[in-house]
Amino acid sequence: MAASTVTMPPEVMELYSFPLPDIEEARFILRELEWGEHFIGIEMNPAAGNRDIYIYSLQEASRFLRYGTAGMGLSTGGKGSISWFDIDKLVAWLRNDVRDPDLADAIARDTAGEESYHGKVQKLGNLIDMRLAQLTDLIATEEQ
């Protein structure tokens, strides 16, 4: 991977700076995965129960974390839900199936010190969104 990074706002750069992949790596990381490569999250809802959510891409992982009115895994109100998944399994999925070890390492490192699930989700959600923005911007710039 290249040593430079995409230019991002300072508040984003303060959180983390990912190495910039080449365009083929970026497209590969953003691809939609096949059956068997998917990740399973769980939507936990007190009114409807638990439901498995199959995630096939980094974009879908980001949307899953933003589900609900409060975002980042939690929604509010009596019918609110929690988007839950095993963080260790998410890290393994990012490393082995998505094949983005930089993002997997960042999530493993930055969530290790968090005690609450919500704190972990906040950190990993920001990291996923930052990586997604970086890769999407890289591809958009290349296509211009």
XYZ file of N, CA and C in Angstrom:
432
model
N 0.826 -1.179 0.000
C 0.000 0.000 0.000
C 0.871 1.244 0.000
N 0.346 2.284 -0.583
C 1.087 3.538 -0.647
C 1.143 4.197 0.723
N 2.107 5.078 0.913
C 2.317 5.707 2.215
C 1.484 6.963 2.407
N 0.907 7.527 1.356
C 0.152 8.772 1.488
C -1.289 8.497 1.895
N -2.030 9.571 2.194
C -3.440 9.433 2.550
C -4.268 10.441 1.783
N -5.555 10.163 1.645
C -6.488 11.100 1.034
C -6.664 12.274 1.979
N -6.808 13.486 1.438
C -7.020 14.657 2.274
C -8.412 14.605 2.884
N -8.481 14.688 4.197
C -9.749 14.649 4.927
C -9.795 15.815 5.898
N -10.978 16.169 6.387
C -11.072 17.248 7.372
C -10.216 16.945 8.598
N -9.686 17.986 9.263
C -8.806 17.766 10.430
C -9.427 16.918 11.525
N -10.742 17.080 11.777
C -11.366 16.298 12.847
C -11.380 14.811 12.515
N -11.423 14.483 11.238
C -11.359 13.082 10.824
C -9.924 12.580 10.939
N -8.977 13.385 10.516
C -7.568 12.986 10.570
C -7.115 12.766 12.006
N -7.717 13.492 12.959
C -7.367 13.300 14.359
C -7.750 11.905 14.839
N -8.813 11.347 14.290
C -9.265 10.028 14.709
C -8.324 8.933 14.220
N -7.985 8.975 12.954
C -7.142 7.924 12.404
C -6.757 8.264 10.977
N -5.600 7.845 10.569
C -5.162 8.034 9.197
C -4.807 6.667 8.617
N -5.561 6.237 7.609
C -5.317 4.948 6.987
C -4.320 5.085 5.847
N -3.476 4.086 5.652
C -2.629 4.084 4.457
C -3.525 4.076 3.212
N -3.097 4.746 2.188
C -3.877 4.836 0.964
C -3.564 3.643 0.062
N -4.555 2.827 -0.234
C -4.315 1.684 -1.123
C -4.265 2.156 -2.578
N -3.840 1.273 -3.471
C -3.947 1.630 -4.882
C -5.403 1.420 -5.301
N -5.733 1.843 -6.502
C -7.123 1.849 -6.950
C -7.717 0.437 -7.022
N -6.909 -0.537 -7.434
C -7.415 -1.914 -7.503
C -7.735 -2.455 -6.115
N -6.877 -2.151 -5.139
C -7.135 -2.581 -3.758
C -8.398 -1.929 -3.219
N -8.579 -0.636 -3.528
C -9.771 0.075 -3.063
C -11.034 -0.558 -3.625
N -11.030 -0.841 -4.909
C -12.202 -1.487 -5.526
C -12.446 -2.870 -4.930
N -11.363 -3.594 -4.670
C -11.487 -4.933 -4.103
C -12.110 -4.870 -2.708
N -11.646 -3.939 -1.882
C -12.176 -3.809 -0.519
C -13.653 -3.422 -0.537
N -14.058 -2.616 -1.515
C -15.445 -2.137 -1.583
C -16.388 -3.085 -2.330
N -15.872 -4.192 -2.830
C -16.708 -5.099 -3.610
C -17.819 -5.698 -2.746
N -18.845 -6.214 -3.405
C -19.876 -6.983 -2.706
C -19.403 -8.421 -2.616
N -19.459 -8.964 -1.431
C -18.979 -10.321 -1.190
C -20.007 -11.353 -1.614
N -19.552 -12.589 -1.735
C -20.409 -13.704 -2.115
C -20.997 -14.363 -0.858
N -21.985 -15.237 -1.089
C -22.529 -16.036 -0.002
C -21.391 -16.839 0.617
N -21.358 -16.904 1.925
C -20.290 -17.594 2.627
C -19.199 -16.641 3.083
N -19.119 -15.472 2.452
C -18.170 -14.438 2.867
C -18.876 -13.360 3.695
N -20.173 -13.469 3.828
C -20.960 -12.453 4.517
C -20.686 -12.452 6.027
N -21.094 -11.383 6.636
C -21.019 -11.227 8.083
C -22.447 -11.144 8.592
N -22.702 -11.663 9.781
C -24.061 -11.625 10.320
C -24.105 -10.714 11.536
N -24.931 -9.681 11.425
C -25.234 -8.824 12.553
C -26.609 -9.198 13.067
N -26.943 -8.737 14.247
C -28.251 -9.047 14.821
C -28.962 -7.747 15.163
N -30.148 -7.599 14.627
C -31.012 -6.477 14.979
C -31.867 -6.940 16.154
N -31.644 -6.327 17.307
C -32.354 -6.712 18.528
C -33.456 -5.687 18.783
N -34.701 -6.142 18.777
C -35.841 -5.266 18.943
C -36.772 -5.852 19.992
N -37.113 -5.091 21.049
C -37.958 -5.649 22.104
C -39.356 -6.034 21.623
N -39.856 -5.346 20.606
C -41.200 -5.650 20.126
C -41.215 -6.818 19.144
N -40.183 -6.917 18.313
C -40.182 -7.927 17.255
C -39.206 -9.069 17.493
N -38.350 -8.951 18.477
C -37.356 -9.988 18.730
C -36.083 -9.753 17.942
N -35.258 -10.776 17.870
C -33.981 -10.677 17.178
C -34.112 -11.136 15.733
N -33.336 -10.483 14.873
C -33.355 -10.831 13.449
C -31.929 -10.787 12.914
N -31.497 -11.846 12.232
C -30.178 -11.865 11.608
C -30.173 -10.937 10.406
N -29.103 -10.150 10.287
C -28.905 -9.260 9.150
C -27.625 -9.705 8.446
N -27.727 -10.064 7.191
C -26.581 -10.521 6.414
C -25.908 -9.322 5.765
N -24.617 -9.174 6.004
C -23.851 -8.017 5.538
C -22.832 -8.520 4.519
N -22.880 -7.918 3.322
C -22.044 -8.368 2.213
C -21.013 -7.347 1.749
N -20.897 -6.216 2.432
C -19.923 -5.215 1.996
C -19.644 -4.231 3.133
N -18.587 -3.475 2.947
C -18.241 -2.427 3.905
C -19.351 -1.376 3.968
N -19.961 -1.077 2.823
C -21.073 -0.120 2.795
C -22.238 -0.612 3.634
N -22.566 -1.893 3.528
C -23.668 -2.455 4.308
C -23.339 -2.467 5.799
N -22.083 -2.712 6.144
C -21.678 -2.672 7.561
C -21.877 -1.272 8.121
N -21.539 -0.262 7.344
C -21.720 1.123 7.780
C -23.204 1.441 7.978
N -24.032 1.037 7.013
C -25.482 1.289 7.134
C -26.072 0.563 8.334
N -25.628 -0.657 8.576
C -26.128 -1.435 9.706
C -25.852 -0.705 11.019
N -24.666 -0.109 11.146
C -24.321 0.628 12.363
C -25.153 1.889 12.518
N -25.605 2.450 11.440
C -26.371 3.702 11.470
C -27.865 3.452 11.599
N -28.302 2.196 11.707
C -29.721 1.872 11.786
C -30.334 2.513 13.027
N -31.535 2.996 12.905
C -32.253 3.552 14.056
C -32.120 5.059 14.142
N -32.909 5.643 14.975
C -32.976 7.097 15.043
C -31.778 7.714 15.752
N -31.144 6.994 16.650
C -29.997 7.557 17.357
C -28.681 7.272 16.633
N -28.693 6.358 15.697
C -27.486 6.042 14.947
C -26.476 5.276 15.773
N -25.429 4.830 15.113
C -24.333 4.078 15.712
C -24.815 2.916 16.566
N -25.752 2.178 16.021
C -26.142 0.934 16.659
C -27.342 1.004 17.577
N -27.783 2.196 17.930
C -28.899 2.307 18.877
C -30.007 3.170 18.300
N -31.230 2.798 18.527
C -32.343 3.678 18.204
C -33.104 3.960 19.485
N -33.904 5.001 19.472
C -34.573 5.436 20.693
C -36.057 5.114 20.659
N -36.688 5.269 21.794
C -38.122 5.072 21.891
C -38.474 3.664 22.311
N -39.751 3.442 22.564
C -40.226 2.155 23.045
C -40.058 1.028 22.046
N -39.998 1.370 20.756
C -39.839 0.347 19.729
C -38.430 0.385 19.146
N -37.513 0.969 19.870
C -36.142 1.082 19.394
C -35.459 -0.265 19.290
N -34.349 -0.288 18.585
C -33.613 -1.529 18.423
C -32.118 -1.286 18.596
N -31.396 -2.363 18.730
C -29.940 -2.324 18.841
C -29.374 -3.165 17.710
N -28.423 -2.584 16.984
C -27.695 -3.340 15.968
C -26.492 -3.952 16.668
N -26.517 -5.267 16.831
C -25.481 -5.943 17.604
C -24.698 -6.922 16.744
N -23.415 -7.042 17.046
C -22.571 -8.063 16.443
C -21.377 -8.291 17.343
N -20.715 -9.401 17.141
C -19.514 -9.743 17.889
C -18.352 -8.967 17.265
N -17.738 -8.085 18.022
C -16.691 -7.223 17.480
C -15.475 -8.032 17.046
N -15.112 -9.065 17.780
C -13.983 -9.900 17.364
C -14.261 -10.577 16.023
N -15.488 -11.013 15.821
C -15.850 -11.627 14.545
C -15.876 -10.594 13.425
N -16.286 -9.356 13.741
C -16.251 -8.286 12.748
C -14.813 -8.031 12.303
N -13.895 -7.965 13.258
C -12.478 -7.749 12.938
C -11.970 -8.891 12.049
N -12.311 -10.133 12.390
C -11.885 -11.278 11.578
C -12.484 -11.207 10.170
N -13.745 -10.808 10.059
C -14.396 -10.674 8.755
C -13.701 -9.616 7.908
N -13.393 -8.474 8.518
C -12.706 -7.415 7.776
C -11.325 -7.881 7.309
N -10.645 -8.619 8.145
C -9.295 -9.091 7.811
C -9.325 -10.221 6.768
N -10.202 -11.201 6.957
C -10.157 -12.419 6.143
C -11.053 -12.410 4.916
N -12.207 -11.760 4.992
C -13.146 -11.776 3.870
C -13.119 -10.471 3.070
N -13.242 -9.346 3.764
C -13.146 -8.059 3.080
C -11.705 -7.825 2.632
N -10.772 -8.326 3.405
C -9.321 -8.226 3.182
C -8.829 -6.790 3.284
N -9.218 -6.184 4.404
C -8.734 -4.843 4.746
C -8.074 -4.925 6.121
N -6.819 -5.380 6.180
C -6.152 -5.526 7.474
C -5.918 -4.194 8.188
N -5.788 -3.110 7.438
C -5.588 -1.807 8.080
C -6.806 -1.413 8.909
N -7.992 -1.598 8.350
C -9.216 -1.298 9.087
C -9.409 -2.283 10.241
N -9.161 -3.554 10.002
C -9.299 -4.564 11.060
C -8.377 -4.242 12.231
N -7.123 -3.910 11.949
C -6.167 -3.572 13.008
C -6.602 -2.341 13.789
N -7.084 -1.317 13.072
C -7.516 -0.083 13.726
C -8.692 -0.342 14.666
N -9.653 -1.128 14.224
C -10.818 -1.429 15.065
C -10.402 -2.243 16.281
N -9.578 -3.260 16.073
C -9.123 -4.086 17.201
C -8.390 -3.235 18.231
N -7.520 -2.378 17.770
C -6.725 -1.543 18.670
C -7.583 -0.484 19.374
N -8.418 0.214 18.604
C -9.140 1.353 19.163
C -10.344 0.965 20.012
N -10.847 -0.244 19.873
C -11.974 -0.666 20.709
C -11.522 -1.447 21.937
N -10.268 -1.858 21.978
C -9.774 -2.702 23.071
C -9.926 -2.050 24.445
N -9.734 -0.750 24.524
C -9.798 -0.070 25.811
C -11.189 0.360 26.236
N -12.160 0.206 25.357
C -13.530 0.622 25.671
C -14.232 -0.442 26.500
N -14.904 -0.006 27.538
C -15.619 -0.956 28.394
C -17.035 -1.222 27.903
N -17.707 -0.188 27.404
C -19.106 -0.362 27.008
C -19.208 -0.733 25.529
N -20.250 -1.484 25.226
C -20.505 -1.851 23.833
C -20.757 -0.597 23.009
N -21.526 0.336 23.547
C -21.827 1.564 22.818
C -20.545 2.340 22.497
N -19.609 2.409 23.431
C -18.331 3.081 23.183
C -17.548 2.400 22.075
N -17.562 1.076 22.075
C -16.878 0.322 21.018
C -17.515 0.607 19.664
N -18.850 0.598 19.624
C -19.569 0.834 18.375
C -19.303 2.243 17.860
N -19.254 3.224 18.749
C -18.955 4.586 18.324
C -17.602 4.648 17.626
N -16.599 4.039 18.238
C -15.255 4.077 17.659
C -15.188 3.303 16.350
N -15.687 2.088 16.339
C -15.554 1.298 15.112
C -16.428 1.859 14.003
N -17.573 2.426 14.346
C -18.423 3.053 13.333
C -17.726 4.217 12.656
N -17.054 5.044 13.451
C -16.304 6.160 12.876
C -15.179 5.655 11.984
N -14.488 4.615 12.410
C -13.395 4.068 11.611
C -13.902 3.482 10.292
N -15.008 2.748 10.348
C -15.580 2.191 9.117
C -16.001 3.315 8.181
N -16.660 4.334 8.716
C -17.095 5.453 7.884
C -15.916 6.195 7.266
N -14.840 6.373 8.044
C -13.661 7.055 7.523
C -13.019 6.245 6.402
N -12.884 4.941 6.603
C -12.273 4.094 5.582
C -13.147 4.065 4.337
N -14.447 3.961 4.510
C -15.378 3.958 3.393
C -15.266 5.265 2.602
N -15.209 6.397 3.309
C -15.067 7.700 2.642
C -13.745 7.778 1.888
N -12.676 7.299 2.494
C -11.368 7.345 1.853
C -11.379 6.542 0.549
N -11.885 5.320 0.613
C -11.874 4.455 -0.561
C -12.814 4.967 -1.654
N -13.993 5.443 -1.243
C -14.952 5.997 -2.207
C -14.378 7.233 -2.886
N -13.748 8.119 -2.117
C -13.121 9.321 -2.691
C -12.000 8.951 -3.644
N -11.202 7.967 -3.284
C -10.112 7.528 -4.143
C -10.625 7.045 -5.484
N -11.659 6.226 -5.458
C -12.239 5.696 -6.704
C -12.878 6.818 -7.518
N -13.599 7.723 -6.868
C -14.230 8.838 -7.568
C -13.184 9.731 -8.233
N -12.080 9.986 -7.539
C -11.011 10.817 -8.094
C -10.374 10.138 -9.294
N -10.181 8.844 -9.211
C -9.575 8.077 -10.307
C -10.453 8.075 -11.542
N -11.776 8.058 -11.339
C -12.712 7.982 -12.457
C -12.930 9.322 -13.147
N -12.470 10.405 -12.556
C -12.663 11.735 -13.163
C -11.707 12.008 -14.275
